[in-house]
PDB file of C-alpha atoms and ligand atoms in Angstrom:
ATOM      1  CA  UNK A 134    -106.187 -18.601 -23.206  1.00 88.00           C
ATOM      2  CA  UNK A 135    -109.363 -17.057 -21.764  1.00 89.00           C
ATOM      3  CA  UNK A 136    -111.936 -19.283 -20.121  1.00 87.00           C
ATOM      4  CA  UNK A 137    -115.691 -18.802 -20.004  1.00 87.00           C
ATOM      5  CA  UNK A 138    -118.347 -20.656 -18.086  1.00 82.00           C
ATOM      6  CA  UNK A 139    -121.858 -21.484 -19.274  1.00 86.00           C
ATOM      7  CA  UNK A 140    -124.614 -23.493 -17.593  1.00 83.00           C
ATOM      8  CA  UNK A 141    -124.580 -26.587 -19.777  1.00 89.00           C
ATOM      9  CA  UNK A 142    -122.819 -27.622 -22.968  1.00 90.00           C
ATOM     10  CA  UNK A 143    -124.465 -30.323 -25.031  1.00 86.00           C
ATOM     11  CA  UNK A 144    -121.512 -32.487 -26.064  1.00 79.00           C
ATOM     12  CA  UNK A 145    -123.383 -33.677 -29.179  1.00 85.00           C
ATOM     13  CA  UNK A 146    -123.531 -30.188 -30.634  1.00 86.00           C
ATOM     14  CA  UNK A 147    -120.680 -28.593 -32.533  1.00 92.00           C
ATOM     15  CA  UNK A 148    -121.895 -25.039 -32.169  1.00 93.00           C
ATOM     16  CA  UNK A 149    -122.956 -23.046 -29.154  1.00 95.00           C
ATOM     17  CA  UNK A 150    -124.620 -19.726 -28.558  1.00 95.00           C
ATOM     18  CA  UNK A 151    -123.595 -17.549 -25.626  1.00 95.00           C
ATOM     19  CA  UNK A 152    -126.042 -14.846 -24.581  1.00 94.00           C
ATOM     20  CA  UNK A 153    -126.535 -12.501 -21.630  1.00 91.00           C
ATOM     21  CA  UNK A 154    -123.768 -10.605 -19.815  1.00 90.00           C
ATOM     22  CA  UNK A 155    -121.084 -13.094 -20.880  1.00 89.00           C
ATOM     23  CA  UNK A 156    -121.793 -12.362 -24.580  1.00 94.00           C
ATOM     24  CA  UNK A 157    -121.507  -8.657 -23.937  1.00 94.00           C
ATOM     25  CA  UNK A 158    -118.312  -9.184 -21.988  1.00 93.00           C
ATOM     26  CA  UNK A 159    -116.731 -11.224 -24.781  1.00 95.00           C
ATOM     27  CA  UNK A 160    -117.772  -8.981 -27.670  1.00 95.00           C
ATOM     28  CA  UNK A 161    -117.775  -5.516 -26.141  1.00 95.00           C
ATOM     29  CA  UNK A 162    -115.422  -5.495 -23.182  1.00 95.00           C
ATOM     30  CA  UNK A 163    -112.789  -7.918 -24.481  1.00 95.00           C
ATOM     31  CA  UNK A 164    -113.485  -7.031 -28.121  1.00 96.00           C
ATOM     32  CA  UNK A 165    -113.126 -10.625 -29.235  1.00 96.00           C
ATOM     33  CA  UNK A 166    -114.495 -11.464 -32.670  1.00 96.00           C
ATOM     34  CA  UNK A 167    -114.665 -14.084 -35.440  1.00 97.00           C
ATOM     35  CA  UNK A 168    -111.519 -16.233 -35.551  1.00 97.00           C
ATOM     36  CA  UNK A 169    -110.642 -15.738 -31.863  1.00 97.00           C
ATOM     37  CA  UNK A 170    -110.514 -18.781 -29.622  1.00 97.00           C
ATOM     38  CA  UNK A 171    -111.236 -19.427 -25.955  1.00 95.00           C
ATOM     39  CA  UNK A 172    -112.017 -22.289 -23.613  1.00 93.00           C
ATOM     40  CA  UNK A 173    -115.711 -22.847 -22.945  1.00 93.00           C
ATOM     41  CA  UNK A 174    -116.631 -24.822 -19.837  1.00 87.00           C
ATOM     42  CA  UNK A 175    -119.765 -25.828 -17.982  1.00 85.00           C
ATOM     43  CA  UNK A 176    -120.360 -26.594 -14.330  1.00 72.00           C
ATOM     44  CA  UNK A 177    -120.444 -30.336 -15.019  1.00 78.00           C
ATOM     45  CA  UNK A 178    -116.829 -30.547 -16.155  1.00 78.00           C
ATOM     46  CA  UNK A 179    -117.249 -30.282 -19.961  1.00 86.00           C
ATOM     47  CA  UNK A 180    -114.589 -28.109 -21.617  1.00 88.00           C
ATOM     48  CA  UNK A 181    -114.070 -27.301 -25.269  1.00 94.00           C
ATOM     49  CA  UNK A 182    -111.820 -25.236 -27.432  1.00 96.00           C
ATOM     50  CA  UNK A 183    -114.242 -22.711 -28.934  1.00 97.00           C
ATOM     51  CA  UNK A 184    -113.756 -20.695 -32.120  1.00 97.00           C
ATOM     52  CA  UNK A 185    -115.842 -17.533 -32.491  1.00 97.00           C
ATOM     53  CA  UNK A 186    -118.000 -17.511 -35.625  1.00 97.00           C
ATOM     54  CA  UNK A 187    -119.870 -14.304 -34.915  1.00 97.00           C
ATOM     55  CA  UNK A 188    -119.959 -11.882 -32.027  1.00 96.00           C
ATOM     56  CA  UNK A 189    -122.415  -9.117 -31.225  1.00 95.00           C
ATOM     57  CA  UNK A 190    -123.246  -7.891 -27.739  1.00 94.00           C
ATOM     58  CA  UNK A 191    -126.397  -9.975 -27.378  1.00 95.00           C
ATOM     59  CA  UNK A 192    -125.014 -13.205 -28.825  1.00 96.00           C
ATOM     60  CA  UNK A 193    -121.653 -14.834 -29.424  1.00 97.00           C
ATOM     61  CA  UNK A 194    -121.773 -17.924 -31.617  1.00 97.00           C
ATOM     62  CA  UNK A 195    -118.922 -20.374 -31.411  1.00 97.00           C
ATOM     63  CA  UNK A 196    -117.831 -23.544 -33.120  1.00 97.00           C
ATOM     64  CA  UNK A 197    -116.755 -26.202 -30.608  1.00 96.00           C
ATOM     65  CA  UNK A 198    -113.511 -27.331 -32.194  1.00 95.00           C
ATOM     66  CA  UNK A 199    -112.514 -30.088 -29.807  1.00 94.00           C
ATOM     67  CA  UNK A 200    -113.077 -31.313 -26.274  1.00 93.00           C
ATOM     68  CA  UNK A 201    -110.211 -30.551 -23.903  1.00 92.00           C
ATOM     69  CA  UNK A 202    -109.017 -32.793 -21.095  1.00 87.00           C
ATOM     70  CA  UNK A 203    -110.009 -31.731 -17.586  1.00 80.00           C
ATOM     71  CA  UNK A 204    -107.302 -30.629 -15.203  1.00 79.00           C
ATOM     72  CA  UNK A 205    -106.787 -33.549 -12.810  1.00 79.00           C
ATOM     73  CA  UNK A 206    -108.829 -33.298  -9.631  1.00 77.00           C
ATOM     74  CA  UNK A 207    -107.000 -32.986  -6.322  1.00 84.00           C
ATOM     75  CA  UNK A 208    -106.265 -36.426  -4.815  1.00 91.00           C
ATOM     76  CA  UNK A 209    -108.041 -35.276  -1.667  1.00 96.00           C
ATOM     77  CA  UNK A 210    -111.677 -34.380  -1.205  1.00 97.00           C
ATOM     78  CA  UNK A 211    -112.034 -31.440   1.178  1.00 98.00           C
ATOM     79  CA  UNK A 212    -115.258 -30.443   2.875  1.00 98.00           C
ATOM     80  CA  UNK A 213    -115.218 -27.213   4.836  1.00 98.00           C
ATOM     81  CA  UNK A 214    -117.943 -26.717   7.426  1.00 98.00           C
ATOM     82  CA  UNK A 215    -117.891 -23.006   8.106  1.00 98.00           C
ATOM     83  CA  UNK A 216    -119.567 -21.072  10.912  1.00 97.00           C
ATOM     84  CA  UNK A 217    -121.742 -18.434   9.298  1.00 95.00           C
ATOM     85  CA  UNK A 218    -119.977 -15.055   9.013  1.00 95.00           C
ATOM     86  CA  UNK A 219    -120.852 -11.508   8.049  1.00 90.00           C
ATOM     87  CA  UNK A 220    -121.499 -11.224   4.339  1.00 87.00           C
ATOM     88  CA  UNK A 221    -118.168  -9.907   3.088  1.00 92.00           C
ATOM     89  CA  UNK A 222    -116.211 -12.389   5.173  1.00 96.00           C
ATOM     90  CA  UNK A 223    -118.309 -15.287   3.942  1.00 96.00           C
ATOM     91  CA  UNK A 224    -117.742 -14.177   0.338  1.00 97.00           C
ATOM     92  CA  UNK A 225    -114.032 -13.992   1.043  1.00 97.00           C
ATOM     93  CA  UNK A 226    -113.888 -17.505   2.524  1.00 98.00           C
ATOM     94  CA  UNK A 227    -115.770 -18.955  -0.450  1.00 98.00           C
ATOM     95  CA  UNK A 228    -113.557 -17.204  -2.955  1.00 97.00           C
ATOM     96  CA  UNK A 229    -110.251 -18.101  -1.333  1.00 97.00           C
ATOM     97  CA  UNK A 230    -111.029 -21.692  -0.348  1.00 98.00           C
ATOM     98  CA  UNK A 231    -112.434 -22.290  -3.839  1.00 96.00           C
ATOM     99  CA  UNK A 232    -109.141 -21.186  -5.323  1.00 95.00           C
ATOM    100  CA  UNK A 233    -107.412 -23.591  -2.986  1.00 96.00           C
ATOM    101  CA  UNK A 234    -109.575 -26.443  -4.233  1.00 95.00           C
ATOM    102  CA  UNK A 235    -112.212 -26.991  -1.553  1.00 97.00           C
ATOM    103  CA  UNK A 236    -114.816 -29.425  -2.899  1.00 97.00           C
ATOM    104  CA  UNK A 237    -117.712 -28.428  -0.740  1.00 98.00           C
ATOM    105  CA  UNK A 238    -118.510 -25.558   1.621  1.00 98.00           C
ATOM    106  CA  UNK A 239    -121.182 -26.195   4.155  1.00 98.00           C
ATOM    107  CA  UNK A 240    -122.183 -23.143   6.225  1.00 96.00           C
ATOM    108  CA  UNK A 241    -123.743 -23.614   9.662  1.00 97.00           C
ATOM    109  CA  UNK A 242    -125.291 -21.508  12.400  1.00 95.00           C
ATOM    110  CA  UNK A 243    -124.296 -22.195  15.997  1.00 95.00           C
ATOM    111  CA  UNK A 244    -124.510 -20.849  19.532  1.00 94.00           C
ATOM    112  CA  UNK A 245    -122.181 -17.951  18.937  1.00 93.00           C
ATOM    113  CA  UNK A 246    -123.226 -17.045  15.403  1.00 91.00           C
ATOM    114  CA  UNK A 247    -123.501 -13.267  15.463  1.00 86.00           C
ATOM    115  CA  UNK A 248    -125.168 -12.671  12.115  1.00 84.00           C
ATOM    116  CA  UNK A 249    -128.820 -13.531  11.886  1.00 80.00           C
ATOM    117  CA  UNK A 250    -130.080 -14.024   8.390  1.00 77.00           C
ATOM    118  CA  UNK A 251    -133.697 -13.420   7.462  1.00 79.00           C
ATOM    119  CA  UNK A 252    -135.188 -16.526   5.892  1.00 75.00           C
ATOM    120  CA  UNK A 253    -136.120 -14.864   2.603  1.00 81.00           C
ATOM    121  CA  UNK A 254    -132.630 -13.483   2.039  1.00 88.00           C
ATOM    122  CA  UNK A 255    -131.021 -16.906   2.205  1.00 87.00           C
ATOM    123  CA  UNK A 256    -131.829 -17.968  -1.388  1.00 90.00           C
ATOM    124  CA  UNK A 257    -130.358 -14.686  -2.645  1.00 92.00           C
ATOM    125  CA  UNK A 258    -127.209 -15.239  -0.630  1.00 91.00           C
ATOM    126  CA  UNK A 259    -126.927 -18.844  -1.777  1.00 92.00           C
ATOM    127  CA  UNK A 260    -127.129 -17.752  -5.386  1.00 94.00           C
ATOM    128  CA  UNK A 261    -124.490 -15.115  -4.743  1.00 95.00           C
ATOM    129  CA  UNK A 262    -122.180 -17.662  -3.070  1.00 95.00           C
ATOM    130  CA  UNK A 263    -122.568 -20.083  -5.973  1.00 94.00           C
ATOM    131  CA  UNK A 264    -121.676 -17.283  -8.372  1.00 93.00           C
ATOM    132  CA  UNK A 265    -118.525 -16.615  -6.358  1.00 96.00           C
ATOM    133  CA  UNK A 266    -117.614 -20.302  -6.445  1.00 95.00           C
ATOM    134  CA  UNK A 267    -118.149 -20.317 -10.192  1.00 88.00           C
ATOM    135  CA  UNK A 268    -116.044 -17.277 -10.897  1.00 87.00           C
ATOM    136  CA  UNK A 269    -113.331 -18.602  -8.608  1.00 92.00           C
ATOM    137  CA  UNK A 270    -113.339 -21.871 -10.527  1.00 87.00           C
ATOM    138  CA  UNK A 271    -113.055 -19.933 -13.736  1.00 80.00           C
ATOM    139  CA  UNK A 272    -110.135 -17.879 -12.553  1.00 81.00           C
ATOM    140  CA  UNK A 273    -108.249 -20.754 -10.942  1.00 86.00           C
ATOM    141  CA  UNK A 274    -108.937 -23.224 -13.787  1.00 83.00           C
ATOM    142  CA  UNK A 275    -110.926 -25.726 -11.809  1.00 82.00           C
ATOM    143  CA  UNK A 276    -113.036 -28.082 -13.832  1.00 78.00           C
ATOM    144  CA  UNK A 277    -115.951 -28.112 -11.403  1.00 85.00           C
ATOM    145  CA  UNK A 278    -116.835 -25.235  -9.061  1.00 90.00           C
ATOM    146  CA  UNK A 279    -116.970 -25.868  -5.309  1.00 95.00           C
ATOM    147  CA  UNK A 280    -120.375 -27.000  -4.183  1.00 96.00           C
ATOM    148  CA  UNK A 281    -122.113 -24.652  -1.736  1.00 97.00           C
ATOM    149  CA  UNK A 282    -124.531 -26.325   0.644  1.00 96.00           C
ATOM    150  CA  UNK A 283    -127.493 -24.645   2.332  1.00 93.00           C
ATOM    151  CA  UNK A 284    -127.189 -23.100   5.795  1.00 93.00           C
ATOM    152  CA  UNK A 285    -127.973 -25.647   8.527  1.00 94.00           C
ATOM    153  CA  UNK A 286    -127.809 -25.663  12.326  1.00 96.00           C
ATOM    154  CA  UNK A 287    -124.519 -26.923  13.828  1.00 98.00           C
ATOM    155  CA  UNK A 288    -126.081 -30.018  15.444  1.00 97.00           C
ATOM    156  CA  UNK A 289    -127.666 -31.098  12.186  1.00 98.00           C
ATOM    157  CA  UNK A 290    -124.404 -30.775  10.291  1.00 98.00           C
ATOM    158  CA  UNK A 291    -122.440 -32.684  12.925  1.00 98.00           C
ATOM    159  CA  UNK A 292    -125.040 -35.454  12.927  1.00 97.00           C
ATOM    160  CA  UNK A 293    -124.870 -35.689   9.136  1.00 97.00           C
ATOM    161  CA  UNK A 294    -121.199 -36.647   9.288  1.00 97.00           C
ATOM    162  CA  UNK A 295    -121.437 -38.975  12.280  1.00 97.00           C
ATOM    163  CA  UNK A 296    -121.098 -42.200  10.292  1.00 96.00           C
ATOM    164  CA  UNK A 297    -118.369 -40.869   8.024  1.00 95.00           C
ATOM    165  CA  UNK A 298    -115.024 -42.457   8.813  1.00 92.00           C
ATOM    166  CA  UNK A 299    -112.623 -40.107   7.027  1.00 95.00           C
ATOM    167  CA  UNK A 300    -110.514 -37.660   9.057  1.00 98.00           C
ATOM    168  CA  UNK A 301    -112.890 -35.185  10.725  1.00 98.00           C
ATOM    169  CA  UNK A 302    -111.413 -32.226  12.529  1.00 98.00           C
ATOM    170  CA  UNK A 303    -112.950 -29.366  14.495  1.00 98.00           C
ATOM    171  CA  UNK A 304    -110.600 -26.424  14.846  1.00 98.00           C
ATOM    172  CA  UNK A 305    -110.519 -25.278  18.447  1.00 98.00           C
ATOM    173  CA  UNK A 306    -108.145 -22.670  19.768  1.00 98.00           C
ATOM    174  CA  UNK A 307    -108.347 -24.135  23.298  1.00 98.00           C
ATOM    175  CA  UNK A 308    -107.153 -27.593  22.284  1.00 98.00           C
ATOM    176  CA  UNK A 309    -103.944 -28.284  24.192  1.00 96.00           C
ATOM    177  CA  UNK A 310    -102.673 -31.624  22.910  1.00 97.00           C
ATOM    178  CA  UNK A 311    -103.575 -32.294  19.266  1.00 98.00           C
ATOM    179  CA  UNK A 312    -102.691 -30.102  16.324  1.00 98.00           C
ATOM    180  CA  UNK A 313    -103.696 -30.182  12.678  1.00 98.00           C
ATOM    181  CA  UNK A 314    -100.213 -30.993  11.444  1.00 97.00           C
ATOM    182  CA  UNK A 315     -99.985 -34.083  13.666  1.00 97.00           C
ATOM    183  CA  UNK A 316    -103.437 -35.306  12.654  1.00 98.00           C
ATOM    184  CA  UNK A 317    -102.785 -34.874   8.952  1.00 98.00           C
ATOM    185  CA  UNK A 318     -99.399 -36.553   9.088  1.00 97.00           C
ATOM    186  CA  UNK A 319    -100.565 -39.343  11.379  1.00 97.00           C
ATOM    187  CA  UNK A 320    -103.652 -40.321   9.403  1.00 96.00           C
ATOM    188  CA  UNK A 321    -103.417 -43.585   7.488  1.00 93.00           C
ATOM    189  CA  UNK A 322    -106.122 -42.654   4.953  1.00 89.00           C
ATOM    190  CA  UNK A 323    -105.431 -39.412   3.152  1.00 94.00           C
ATOM    191  CA  UNK A 324    -108.337 -39.226   0.748  1.00 95.00           C
ATOM    192  CA  UNK A 325    -111.107 -37.229   2.370  1.00 97.00           C
ATOM    193  CA  UNK A 326    -111.038 -34.496   4.985  1.00 98.00           C
ATOM    194  CA  UNK A 327    -113.876 -32.771   6.781  1.00 98.00           C
ATOM    195  CA  UNK A 328    -112.941 -29.632   8.693  1.00 98.00           C
ATOM    196  CA  UNK A 329    -115.061 -27.435  10.957  1.00 98.00           C
ATOM    197  CA  UNK A 330    -114.248 -23.802  11.600  1.00 98.00           C
ATOM    198  CA  UNK A 331    -116.199 -21.769  14.129  1.00 98.00           C
ATOM    199  CA  UNK A 332    -117.845 -18.377  13.584  1.00 97.00           C
ATOM    200  CA  UNK A 333    -116.296 -15.106  14.854  1.00 94.00           C
ATOM    201  CA  UNK A 334    -117.280 -16.012  18.426  1.00 95.00           C
ATOM    202  CA  UNK A 335    -115.857 -19.538  18.219  1.00 97.00           C
ATOM    203  CA  UNK A 336    -117.363 -22.769  19.551  1.00 98.00           C
ATOM    204  CA  UNK A 337    -118.771 -23.360  23.023  1.00 98.00           C
ATOM    205  CA  UNK A 338    -117.304 -26.211  25.063  1.00 98.00           C
ATOM    206  CA  UNK A 339    -120.588 -28.042  24.699  1.00 98.00           C
ATOM    207  CA  UNK A 340    -120.428 -27.805  20.903  1.00 98.00           C
ATOM    208  CA  UNK A 341    -116.927 -29.240  20.986  1.00 98.00           C
ATOM    209  CA  UNK A 342    -118.291 -32.198  22.984  1.00 98.00           C
ATOM    210  CA  UNK A 343    -121.155 -32.746  20.543  1.00 98.00           C
ATOM    211  CA  UNK A 344    -118.700 -32.736  17.643  1.00 98.00           C
ATOM    212  CA  UNK A 345    -116.384 -35.138  19.482  1.00 98.00           C
ATOM    213  CA  UNK A 346    -119.297 -37.517  19.998  1.00 98.00           C
ATOM    214  CA  UNK A 347    -119.731 -37.571  16.219  1.00 98.00           C
ATOM    215  CA  UNK A 348    -116.058 -38.377  15.671  1.00 98.00           C
ATOM    216  CA  UNK A 349    -114.637 -34.910  15.071  1.00 98.00           C
ATOM    217  CA  UNK A 350    -111.197 -34.443  16.632  1.00 98.00           C
ATOM    218  CA  UNK A 351    -110.521 -31.042  18.202  1.00 98.00           C
ATOM    219  CA  UNK A 352    -107.282 -29.624  16.821  1.00 98.00           C
ATOM    220  CA  UNK A 353    -105.163 -26.544  17.352  1.00 98.00           C
ATOM    221  CA  UNK A 354    -103.501 -24.320  14.783  1.00 98.00           C
ATOM    222  CA  UNK A 355    -101.030 -23.048  17.352  1.00 97.00           C
ATOM    223  CA  UNK A 356    -101.171 -20.386  20.029  1.00 96.00           C
ATOM    224  CA  UNK A 357    -102.182 -17.481  17.821  1.00 97.00           C
ATOM    225  CA  UNK A 358    -105.927 -16.935  17.622  1.00 98.00           C
ATOM    226  CA  UNK A 359    -106.816 -16.538  13.975  1.00 98.00           C
ATOM    227  CA  UNK A 360    -109.904 -14.858  12.654  1.00 98.00           C
ATOM    228  CA  UNK A 361    -112.421 -17.382  11.412  1.00 98.00           C
ATOM    229  CA  UNK A 362    -111.780 -16.582   7.761  1.00 98.00           C
ATOM    230  CA  UNK A 363    -108.015 -16.906   8.240  1.00 98.00           C
ATOM    231  CA  UNK A 364    -108.514 -20.269   9.963  1.00 98.00           C
ATOM    232  CA  UNK A 365    -110.713 -21.462   7.056  1.00 98.00           C
ATOM    233  CA  UNK A 366    -108.172 -20.563   4.394  1.00 98.00           C
ATOM    234  CA  UNK A 367    -105.357 -22.011   6.484  1.00 98.00           C
ATOM    235  CA  UNK A 368    -107.033 -25.369   7.061  1.00 98.00           C
ATOM    236  CA  UNK A 369    -107.774 -25.860   3.355  1.00 98.00           C
ATOM    237  CA  UNK A 370    -104.271 -24.794   2.337  1.00 98.00           C
ATOM    238  CA  UNK A 371    -102.686 -27.125   4.879  1.00 98.00           C
ATOM    239  CA  UNK A 372    -104.740 -30.164   3.889  1.00 98.00           C
ATOM    240  CA  UNK A 373    -103.975 -29.488   0.245  1.00 96.00           C
ATOM    241  CA  UNK A 374    -100.287 -29.082   1.113  1.00 96.00           C
ATOM    242  CA  UNK A 375    -100.038 -32.275   3.188  1.00 96.00           C
ATOM    243  CA  UNK A 376    -102.352 -34.586   1.242  1.00 97.00           C
ATOM    244  CA  UNK A 377    -103.229 -32.836  -1.979  1.00 95.00           C
ATOM    245  CA  UNK A 378    -101.819 -30.971  -4.914  1.00 91.00           C
ATOM    246  CA  UNK A 379    -100.434 -27.709  -3.565  1.00 91.00           C
ATOM    247  CA  UNK A 380     -97.209 -28.432  -5.376  1.00 87.00           C
ATOM    248  CA  UNK A 381     -96.240 -30.332  -8.500  1.00 84.00           C
ATOM    249  CA  UNK A 382     -95.990 -33.884  -7.227  1.00 75.00           C
ATOM    250  CA  UNK A 383     -99.702 -34.700  -7.478  1.00 66.00           C
ATOM    251  CA  UNK A 384    -100.477 -31.955  -9.925  1.00 63.00           C
ATOM    252  CA  UNK A 385    -100.420 -31.621 -13.666  1.00 49.00           C
TER     253      UNK A 385
HETATM  254  N1  SAH B 252    -113.871 -16.896  20.231  1.00 54.21           N
HETATM  255  C1  SAH B 252    -112.493 -16.961  20.146  1.00 54.21           C
HETATM  256  C2  SAH B 252    -111.890 -17.038  18.750  1.00 54.21           C
HETATM  257  C3  SAH B 252    -112.660 -17.672  17.696  1.00 54.21           C
HETATM  258  S1  SAH B 252    -111.754 -17.708  16.226  1.00 54.21           S
HETATM  259  C4  SAH B 252    -111.903 -15.765  20.815  1.00 54.21           C
HETATM  260  O1  SAH B 252    -112.364 -14.656  20.518  1.00 54.21           O
HETATM  261  O2  SAH B 252    -110.994 -15.983  21.594  1.00 54.21           O
HETATM  262  C5  SAH B 252    -112.860 -18.435  15.122  1.00 54.21           C
HETATM  263  C6  SAH B 252    -112.595 -19.873  14.770  1.00 54.21           C
HETATM  264  O3  SAH B 252    -111.339 -20.003  14.139  1.00 54.21           O
HETATM  265  C7  SAH B 252    -112.547 -20.804  15.950  1.00 54.21           C
HETATM  266  O4  SAH B 252    -113.831 -21.279  16.310  1.00 54.21           O
HETATM  267  C8  SAH B 252    -111.661 -21.934  15.433  1.00 54.21           C
HETATM  268  O5  SAH B 252    -112.425 -22.862  14.706  1.00 54.21           O
HETATM  269  C9  SAH B 252    -110.704 -21.222  14.505  1.00 54.21           C
HETATM  270  N2  SAH B 252    -109.408 -20.877  15.115  1.00 54.21           N
HETATM  271  C10 SAH B 252    -108.854 -19.661  15.225  1.00 54.21           C
HETATM  272  N3  SAH B 252    -107.625 -19.722  15.773  1.00 54.21           N
HETATM  273  C11 SAH B 252    -107.379 -21.030  16.012  1.00 54.21           C
HETATM  274  C12 SAH B 252    -106.275 -21.746  16.558  1.00 54.21           C
HETATM  275  N4  SAH B 252    -105.173 -21.136  16.970  1.00 54.21           N
HETATM  276  N5  SAH B 252    -106.370 -23.083  16.633  1.00 54.21           N
HETATM  277  C13 SAH B 252    -107.483 -23.735  16.228  1.00 54.21           C
HETATM  278  N6  SAH B 252    -108.551 -23.106  15.726  1.00 54.21           N
HETATM  279  C14 SAH B 252    -108.517 -21.775  15.597  1.00 54.21           C
END
């Protein structure tokens, strides 16, 4: 069954009007009409079985037949702190880690960040990233899209998590003794994970020390040096595999 996202569904109402590009998409592109059904969701987790009453390109009116249960959330909360990347790579990381069930993506700028973003373009980019998270949620049937935080400096982000006592890992290709697999398997609490992935240029030794001071554990992903975006997707997939629902055991 097709799924569509809208801003907010008022659960008290039994009918709903969809306008804008989504209405056009439903009526013109997909040629859906009265009597057809789809799932209508909002960003807050509401989801309904919707029956089309009328459909023209500027407005699709639906009857909300019944609320549907949410897919169960992953048993692990994953926060990905991502070194800021060139635009297409950033889009890619958001799309792929969203599909893999990241809860929050928090971009940061650091010593070796190569892309400099003009201040006034940031809101546009943020909006774009949130759109990507939304469409990823739609396609992968997530109840709530990944949250995208604003861009902050590395030190500020590290300081923000200082008091947090869940497993906090900073991926570092020069780490010689600890790896992600060992940390994930050895952790006694497997509920919340905060991972840091460096930008294209990686982290400086000093940044690793600052992160360690705040409780982040430097960890290796093996001897191959991965591109930042590959490392980001890998870390989320591995946490979901070890602690979460990348499989059927903790899934639906
Ligand atoms: N500057 C480095 C590579 C940076 S890779 C160089 O050119 O040699 C970008 C980011 O991906 C790193 O900051 C790290 O967080 C992560 N990463 C890539 N490969 C990794 C590995 N084998 N182990 C741990 N982290 C890795």
